[in-house]
């Protein structure tokens, strides 16, 4: 696995000749942040050796290298989900590769269903903690070169980055919520009782991604900042659809993009 990561990273480095400082993962409906990147180069996942290929509608499947908020970034437009059938190791492979490319921070985004009953569709939630219910990507032999066998997760989401988000949002007039993201396997949306269960265990929003990538990043000591777009409200009794998630994601992407740009600038 380590060899594959290193080979993939050196393939990419040779191709793009660009050392990113920040990695960004764009979730469902949030790919438009990429329009704000001053693009240096783009690599399709299908052209990158050892990269899985994204299969979901609304996920483009490419790495975008360029400048955002005056910093060198690499953005994943489209990610790999456990529900697509990838192993947990495959899901986090790109995060491992981004570390070898040089990233010092990871910004993650996703679409989720609100289980906090104060939340409304279109809200942006800064992820302050998570509950991972997806098989852990660190299961298996530990690669000491990547990180420790038993990584600490007490500050999975970097507190100083959360404070920075609070300040920037106040300055820019962006309304933010804060809460705990539950990473479930999907691909089903939750039953009413499941939404209630996630609320009861301390979740504020539930989605089908992100926790594996955050675990891999923290394993490697990378500080993480995460934002979740509440695209539907789980306990409303309304039906949840992928189309709704894409539409609401696209609307909220405007504020999320503004927040990410200003945060990256302030790093
Ligand atoms: N549940 C799980 N994942 C999601 C949801 C949801 O309600 N909305 C967007 N992603």
mmCIF file of C-alpha atoms and ligand atoms in Angstrom:
data_model
loop_
_atom_site.group_PDB
_atom_site.id
_atom_site.type_symbol
_atom_site.label_atom_id
_atom_site.label_comp_id
_atom_site.label_asym_id
_atom_site.label_seq_id
_atom_site.Cartn_x
_atom_site.Cartn_y
_atom_site.Cartn_z
ATOM 1 C CA UNK A 1 0.000 0.000 0.000
ATOM 2 C CA UNK A 2 2.795 2.432 0.948
ATOM 3 C CA UNK A 3 4.581 1.713 -2.329
ATOM 4 C CA UNK A 4 1.369 2.342 -4.283
ATOM 5 C CA UNK A 5 0.862 5.678 -2.500
ATOM 6 C CA UNK A 6 4.413 6.794 -3.127
ATOM 7 C CA UNK A 7 4.322 5.711 -6.761
ATOM 8 C CA UNK A 8 1.051 7.519 -7.321
ATOM 9 C CA UNK A 9 2.337 10.662 -5.605
ATOM 10 C CA UNK A 10 5.522 10.698 -7.654
ATOM 11 C CA UNK A 11 3.541 10.109 -10.868
ATOM 12 C CA UNK A 12 1.391 13.136 -9.991
ATOM 13 C CA UNK A 13 4.346 15.302 -8.928
ATOM 14 C CA UNK A 14 6.129 14.555 -12.205
ATOM 15 C CA UNK A 15 3.014 15.395 -14.194
ATOM 16 C CA UNK A 16 1.957 18.610 -12.474
ATOM 17 C CA UNK A 17 5.204 19.889 -10.942
ATOM 18 C CA UNK A 18 3.198 21.678 -8.230
ATOM 19 C CA UNK A 19 3.405 21.277 -4.441
ATOM 20 C CA UNK A 20 0.003 21.863 -2.791
ATOM 21 C CA UNK A 21 -0.183 23.274 0.747
ATOM 22 C CA UNK A 22 -3.863 22.526 1.284
ATOM 23 C CA UNK A 23 -5.974 19.552 0.227
ATOM 24 C CA UNK A 24 -9.694 20.085 -0.294
ATOM 25 C CA UNK A 25 -12.330 17.386 -0.711
ATOM 26 C CA UNK A 26 -15.485 18.594 -2.435
ATOM 27 C CA UNK A 27 -18.684 16.801 -1.512
ATOM 28 C CA UNK A 28 -21.891 16.158 -3.412
ATOM 29 C CA UNK A 29 -23.153 19.332 -5.099
ATOM 30 C CA UNK A 30 -20.145 21.313 -3.851
ATOM 31 C CA UNK A 31 -17.848 20.874 -6.829
ATOM 32 C CA UNK A 32 -18.423 24.462 -7.924
ATOM 33 C CA UNK A 33 -15.791 25.675 -5.433
ATOM 34 C CA UNK A 34 -13.421 24.489 -8.131
ATOM 35 C CA UNK A 35 -14.564 27.406 -10.337
ATOM 36 C CA UNK A 36 -12.840 29.750 -7.882
ATOM 37 C CA UNK A 37 -9.492 28.001 -8.250
ATOM 38 C CA UNK A 38 -6.967 29.614 -10.548
ATOM 39 C CA UNK A 39 -6.160 26.347 -12.253
ATOM 40 C CA UNK A 40 -2.609 25.179 -12.762
ATOM 41 C CA UNK A 41 -3.500 21.675 -13.941
ATOM 42 C CA UNK A 42 -6.198 19.021 -13.801
ATOM 43 C CA UNK A 43 -5.763 15.264 -13.592
ATOM 44 C CA UNK A 44 -8.701 12.933 -14.102
ATOM 45 C CA UNK A 45 -8.812 10.070 -11.600
ATOM 46 C CA UNK A 46 -8.973 7.648 -14.510
ATOM 47 C CA UNK A 47 -5.549 8.905 -15.651
ATOM 48 C CA UNK A 48 -3.907 8.448 -12.236
ATOM 49 C CA UNK A 49 -2.348 5.060 -11.549
ATOM 50 C CA UNK A 50 -3.854 3.189 -8.560
ATOM 51 C CA UNK A 51 -6.679 5.719 -8.122
ATOM 52 C CA UNK A 52 -10.184 4.290 -7.817
ATOM 53 C CA UNK A 53 -12.753 5.786 -10.242
ATOM 54 C CA UNK A 54 -15.811 7.619 -8.903
ATOM 55 C CA UNK A 55 -19.161 6.219 -10.014
ATOM 56 C CA UNK A 56 -21.771 8.560 -8.552
ATOM 57 C CA UNK A 57 -23.772 11.143 -10.480
ATOM 58 C CA UNK A 58 -22.702 14.657 -9.469
ATOM 59 C CA UNK A 59 -19.124 13.582 -8.784
ATOM 60 C CA UNK A 60 -16.735 14.576 -11.519
ATOM 61 C CA UNK A 61 -13.701 12.587 -10.529
ATOM 62 C CA UNK A 62 -10.661 14.789 -10.954
ATOM 63 C CA UNK A 63 -7.838 16.417 -9.035
ATOM 64 C CA UNK A 64 -7.564 20.148 -9.575
ATOM 65 C CA UNK A 65 -4.265 21.847 -8.805
ATOM 66 C CA UNK A 66 -4.168 25.612 -8.538
ATOM 67 C CA UNK A 67 -4.273 28.716 -6.407
ATOM 68 C CA UNK A 68 -7.098 29.615 -4.044
ATOM 69 C CA UNK A 69 -6.952 32.510 -1.583
ATOM 70 C CA UNK A 70 -3.298 32.952 -2.513
ATOM 71 C CA UNK A 71 -2.350 29.389 -1.479
ATOM 72 C CA UNK A 72 -1.448 26.350 -3.561
ATOM 73 C CA UNK A 73 -4.253 23.822 -3.260
ATOM 74 C CA UNK A 74 -5.255 20.458 -4.613
ATOM 75 C CA UNK A 75 -8.991 19.837 -4.746
ATOM 76 C CA UNK A 76 -10.650 16.490 -5.155
ATOM 77 C CA UNK A 77 -13.714 17.082 -7.279
ATOM 78 C CA UNK A 78 -15.503 13.881 -6.393
ATOM 79 C CA UNK A 79 -14.581 11.427 -3.671
ATOM 80 C CA UNK A 80 -14.787 7.680 -3.076
ATOM 81 C CA UNK A 81 -17.551 6.340 -0.876
ATOM 82 C CA UNK A 82 -17.647 3.098 1.033
ATOM 83 C CA UNK A 83 -21.154 2.454 -0.321
ATOM 84 C CA UNK A 84 -19.772 2.329 -3.871
ATOM 85 C CA UNK A 85 -18.017 -0.873 -2.907
ATOM 86 C CA UNK A 86 -14.514 0.477 -2.343
ATOM 87 C CA UNK A 87 -12.626 -0.860 0.631
ATOM 88 C CA UNK A 88 -11.998 1.605 3.476
ATOM 89 C CA UNK A 89 -8.342 1.650 2.348
ATOM 90 C CA UNK A 90 -9.334 2.649 -1.179
ATOM 91 C CA UNK A 91 -11.647 5.356 0.173
ATOM 92 C CA UNK A 92 -8.736 7.093 1.928
ATOM 93 C CA UNK A 93 -6.068 6.384 -0.692
ATOM 94 C CA UNK A 94 -6.260 9.900 -2.211
ATOM 95 C CA UNK A 95 -5.799 11.489 1.242
ATOM 96 C CA UNK A 96 -2.650 9.412 1.727
ATOM 97 C CA UNK A 97 -1.425 10.509 -1.687
ATOM 98 C CA UNK A 98 -2.182 14.174 -0.951
ATOM 99 C CA UNK A 99 -0.013 13.916 2.178
ATOM 100 C CA UNK A 100 2.873 12.671 0.042
ATOM 101 C CA UNK A 101 2.212 15.553 -2.358
ATOM 102 C CA UNK A 102 2.884 17.898 0.555
ATOM 103 C CA UNK A 103 -0.434 19.077 2.003
ATOM 104 C CA UNK A 104 -0.273 20.600 5.471
ATOM 105 C CA UNK A 105 -4.035 20.999 5.968
ATOM 106 C CA UNK A 106 -7.110 19.099 4.820
ATOM 107 C CA UNK A 107 -10.432 20.827 4.210
ATOM 108 C CA UNK A 108 -13.399 18.499 3.773
ATOM 109 C CA UNK A 109 -16.969 19.144 2.747
ATOM 110 C CA UNK A 110 -20.049 17.036 2.362
ATOM 111 C CA UNK A 111 -23.807 17.029 2.082
ATOM 112 C CA UNK A 112 -25.741 15.653 4.999
ATOM 113 C CA UNK A 113 -29.154 15.224 6.517
ATOM 114 C CA UNK A 114 -29.822 17.324 9.598
ATOM 115 C CA UNK A 115 -30.889 15.453 12.708
ATOM 116 C CA UNK A 116 -30.596 18.487 14.961
ATOM 117 C CA UNK A 117 -34.179 19.733 14.842
ATOM 118 C CA UNK A 118 -33.040 23.389 14.888
ATOM 119 C CA UNK A 119 -31.346 22.888 11.515
ATOM 120 C CA UNK A 120 -32.871 24.015 8.213
ATOM 121 C CA UNK A 121 -32.190 22.926 4.669
ATOM 122 C CA UNK A 122 -29.280 24.919 3.263
ATOM 123 C CA UNK A 123 -27.566 25.505 6.637
ATOM 124 C CA UNK A 124 -23.772 25.236 6.748
ATOM 125 C CA UNK A 125 -22.536 23.201 9.697
ATOM 126 C CA UNK A 126 -18.937 23.399 10.817
ATOM 127 C CA UNK A 127 -18.011 19.886 11.904
ATOM 128 C CA UNK A 128 -16.750 20.009 15.480
ATOM 129 C CA UNK A 129 -16.641 16.250 16.047
ATOM 130 C CA UNK A 130 -17.796 13.043 14.408
ATOM 131 C CA UNK A 131 -19.163 9.601 15.126
ATOM 132 C CA UNK A 132 -17.742 7.104 12.683
ATOM 133 C CA UNK A 133 -20.023 4.204 11.787
ATOM 134 C CA UNK A 134 -18.139 3.218 8.619
ATOM 135 C CA UNK A 135 -15.507 0.451 8.931
ATOM 136 C CA UNK A 136 -12.330 2.145 10.118
ATOM 137 C CA UNK A 137 -9.749 2.681 7.335
ATOM 138 C CA UNK A 138 -6.918 2.000 9.798
ATOM 139 C CA UNK A 139 -7.986 -1.606 10.351
ATOM 140 C CA UNK A 140 -5.141 -3.881 9.286
ATOM 141 C CA UNK A 141 -1.393 -3.716 9.789
ATOM 142 C CA UNK A 142 -0.274 -0.227 10.788
ATOM 143 C CA UNK A 143 2.216 1.509 8.539
ATOM 144 C CA UNK A 144 4.401 3.299 11.093
ATOM 145 C CA UNK A 145 5.725 5.666 8.434
ATOM 146 C CA UNK A 146 2.189 7.035 8.070
ATOM 147 C CA UNK A 147 1.234 7.299 11.721
ATOM 148 C CA UNK A 148 0.706 5.563 15.068
ATOM 149 C CA UNK A 149 -1.171 2.309 15.676
ATOM 150 C CA UNK A 150 -3.631 3.986 18.042
ATOM 151 C CA UNK A 151 -4.148 7.567 16.880
ATOM 152 C CA UNK A 152 -5.662 10.118 19.216
ATOM 153 C CA UNK A 153 -8.994 11.473 17.951
ATOM 154 C CA UNK A 154 -9.767 13.933 20.757
ATOM 155 C CA UNK A 155 -9.344 16.846 18.361
ATOM 156 C CA UNK A 156 -10.332 15.316 15.046
ATOM 157 C CA UNK A 157 -11.368 18.774 13.816
ATOM 158 C CA UNK A 158 -8.775 21.416 14.554
ATOM 159 C CA UNK A 159 -9.958 23.884 17.194
ATOM 160 C CA UNK A 160 -7.941 26.813 15.908
ATOM 161 C CA UNK A 161 -9.406 26.295 12.422
ATOM 162 C CA UNK A 162 -12.912 26.215 13.919
ATOM 163 C CA UNK A 163 -12.160 29.493 15.750
ATOM 164 C CA UNK A 164 -10.860 30.955 12.513
ATOM 165 C CA UNK A 165 -14.100 29.928 10.750
ATOM 166 C CA UNK A 166 -16.132 31.635 13.458
ATOM 167 C CA UNK A 167 -14.224 34.904 13.004
ATOM 168 C CA UNK A 168 -14.297 34.848 9.221
ATOM 169 C CA UNK A 169 -17.994 33.960 9.097
ATOM 170 C CA UNK A 170 -18.810 36.881 11.413
ATOM 171 C CA UNK A 171 -16.772 39.228 9.245
ATOM 172 C CA UNK A 172 -18.238 37.957 5.959
ATOM 173 C CA UNK A 173 -21.818 37.689 7.199
ATOM 174 C CA UNK A 174 -22.005 33.912 6.741
ATOM 175 C CA UNK A 175 -24.362 32.076 9.113
ATOM 176 C CA UNK A 176 -22.796 28.946 10.561
ATOM 177 C CA UNK A 177 -24.055 26.053 12.631
ATOM 178 C CA UNK A 178 -21.726 23.801 14.604
ATOM 179 C CA UNK A 179 -22.152 20.146 15.306
ATOM 180 C CA UNK A 180 -21.321 16.500 15.222
ATOM 181 C CA UNK A 181 -21.319 14.630 11.904
ATOM 182 C CA UNK A 182 -22.328 10.981 11.906
ATOM 183 C CA UNK A 183 -20.656 9.010 9.115
ATOM 184 C CA UNK A 184 -22.909 6.141 8.112
ATOM 185 C CA UNK A 185 -22.401 3.667 5.312
ATOM 186 C CA UNK A 186 -25.421 4.547 3.153
ATOM 187 C CA UNK A 187 -26.495 4.147 0.433
ATOM 188 C CA UNK A 188 -29.979 4.232 1.924
ATOM 189 C CA UNK A 189 -31.146 7.457 3.447
ATOM 190 C CA UNK A 190 -32.258 6.858 7.027
ATOM 191 C CA UNK A 191 -35.574 5.676 8.323
ATOM 192 C CA UNK A 192 -37.282 8.052 10.744
ATOM 193 C CA UNK A 193 -36.133 5.903 13.650
ATOM 194 C CA UNK A 194 -32.558 5.906 12.374
ATOM 195 C CA UNK A 195 -32.536 9.718 12.161
ATOM 196 C CA UNK A 196 -33.906 9.698 15.721
ATOM 197 C CA UNK A 197 -31.189 7.277 16.797
ATOM 198 C CA UNK A 198 -28.416 9.471 15.358
ATOM 199 C CA UNK A 199 -29.885 12.454 17.176
ATOM 200 C CA UNK A 200 -30.077 10.459 20.405
ATOM 201 C CA UNK A 201 -26.417 9.418 20.263
ATOM 202 C CA UNK A 202 -25.301 13.045 19.887
ATOM 203 C CA UNK A 203 -25.287 13.611 16.144
ATOM 204 C CA UNK A 204 -26.404 16.837 14.506
ATOM 205 C CA UNK A 205 -26.153 15.638 10.913
ATOM 206 C CA UNK A 206 -25.717 12.320 9.131
ATOM 207 C CA UNK A 207 -24.001 11.569 5.852
ATOM 208 C CA UNK A 208 -22.260 8.800 3.948
ATOM 209 C CA UNK A 209 -18.658 10.019 3.743
ATOM 210 C CA UNK A 210 -15.901 12.101 5.336
ATOM 211 C CA UNK A 211 -15.158 10.209 8.562
ATOM 212 C CA UNK A 212 -12.775 7.746 6.844
ATOM 213 C CA UNK A 213 -10.802 10.537 5.169
ATOM 214 C CA UNK A 214 -10.620 12.524 8.409
ATOM 215 C CA UNK A 215 -9.374 9.454 10.286
ATOM 216 C CA UNK A 216 -6.643 8.903 7.684
ATOM 217 C CA UNK A 217 -5.639 12.564 7.780
ATOM 218 C CA UNK A 218 -5.462 12.604 11.584
ATOM 219 C CA UNK A 219 -3.480 9.357 11.516
ATOM 220 C CA UNK A 220 -0.881 11.274 9.491
ATOM 221 C CA UNK A 221 -1.056 14.334 11.780
ATOM 222 C CA UNK A 222 -2.800 16.616 9.261
ATOM 223 C CA UNK A 223 -5.081 19.262 10.834
ATOM 224 C CA UNK A 224 -8.613 19.033 9.449
ATOM 225 C CA UNK A 225 -11.387 21.544 8.886
ATOM 226 C CA UNK A 226 -14.801 20.276 7.823
ATOM 227 C CA UNK A 227 -18.077 21.757 6.682
ATOM 228 C CA UNK A 228 -21.324 19.958 6.075
ATOM 229 C CA UNK A 229 -24.183 21.344 4.018
ATOM 230 C CA UNK A 230 -27.542 20.371 5.451
ATOM 231 C CA UNK A 231 -29.406 19.387 2.294
ATOM 232 C CA UNK A 232 -32.466 17.851 3.961
ATOM 233 C CA UNK A 233 -33.849 17.623 7.454
ATOM 234 C CA UNK A 234 -34.131 14.049 8.526
ATOM 235 C CA UNK A 235 -36.844 14.180 11.131
ATOM 236 C CA UNK A 236 -39.230 16.248 9.004
ATOM 237 C CA UNK A 237 -40.892 13.110 7.695
ATOM 238 C CA UNK A 238 -40.189 14.264 4.128
ATOM 239 C CA UNK A 239 -38.592 12.023 1.528
ATOM 240 C CA UNK A 240 -34.838 12.452 0.943
ATOM 241 C CA UNK A 241 -33.577 12.264 -2.635
ATOM 242 C CA UNK A 242 -30.181 12.527 -4.311
ATOM 243 C CA UNK A 243 -31.574 15.306 -6.577
ATOM 244 C CA UNK A 244 -32.567 17.401 -3.560
ATOM 245 C CA UNK A 245 -29.122 16.853 -2.056
ATOM 246 C CA UNK A 246 -27.462 18.076 -5.281
ATOM 247 C CA UNK A 247 -29.714 21.160 -5.618
ATOM 248 C CA UNK A 248 -29.374 22.259 -1.978
ATOM 249 C CA UNK A 249 -25.656 21.547 -2.071
ATOM 250 C CA UNK A 250 -25.224 23.796 -5.089
ATOM 251 C CA UNK A 251 -27.061 26.675 -3.384
ATOM 252 C CA UNK A 252 -25.052 26.448 -0.172
ATOM 253 C CA UNK A 253 -21.825 26.066 -2.132
ATOM 254 C CA UNK A 254 -21.682 29.840 -2.609
ATOM 255 C CA UNK A 255 -21.194 30.547 1.103
ATOM 256 C CA UNK A 256 -19.049 27.486 1.633
ATOM 257 C CA UNK A 257 -16.754 28.616 -1.169
ATOM 258 C CA UNK A 258 -16.461 32.093 0.365
ATOM 259 C CA UNK A 259 -15.651 30.594 3.770
ATOM 260 C CA UNK A 260 -13.044 28.174 2.376
ATOM 261 C CA UNK A 261 -11.324 30.877 0.308
ATOM 262 C CA UNK A 262 -11.012 33.268 3.249
ATOM 263 C CA UNK A 263 -9.839 30.519 5.580
ATOM 264 C CA UNK A 264 -7.230 29.262 3.160
ATOM 265 C CA UNK A 265 -6.042 32.855 2.705
ATOM 266 C CA UNK A 266 -5.686 33.226 6.492
ATOM 267 C CA UNK A 267 -3.676 30.016 7.033
HETATM 268 N N1 LIG B 1 -28.652 10.876 5.148
HETATM 269 C C1 LIG B 1 -27.447 10.423 4.779
HETATM 270 N N2 LIG B 1 -26.690 11.060 3.909
HETATM 271 C C2 LIG B 1 -27.115 12.216 3.404
HETATM 272 C C3 LIG B 1 -28.369 12.746 3.750
HETATM 273 C C4 LIG B 1 -29.178 12.029 4.667
HETATM 274 O O1 LIG B 1 -30.305 12.436 5.020
HETATM 275 N N3 LIG B 1 -28.519 13.913 3.077
HETATM 276 C C5 LIG B 1 -27.390 14.077 2.342
HETATM 277 N N4 LIG B 1 -26.546 13.056 2.537
#
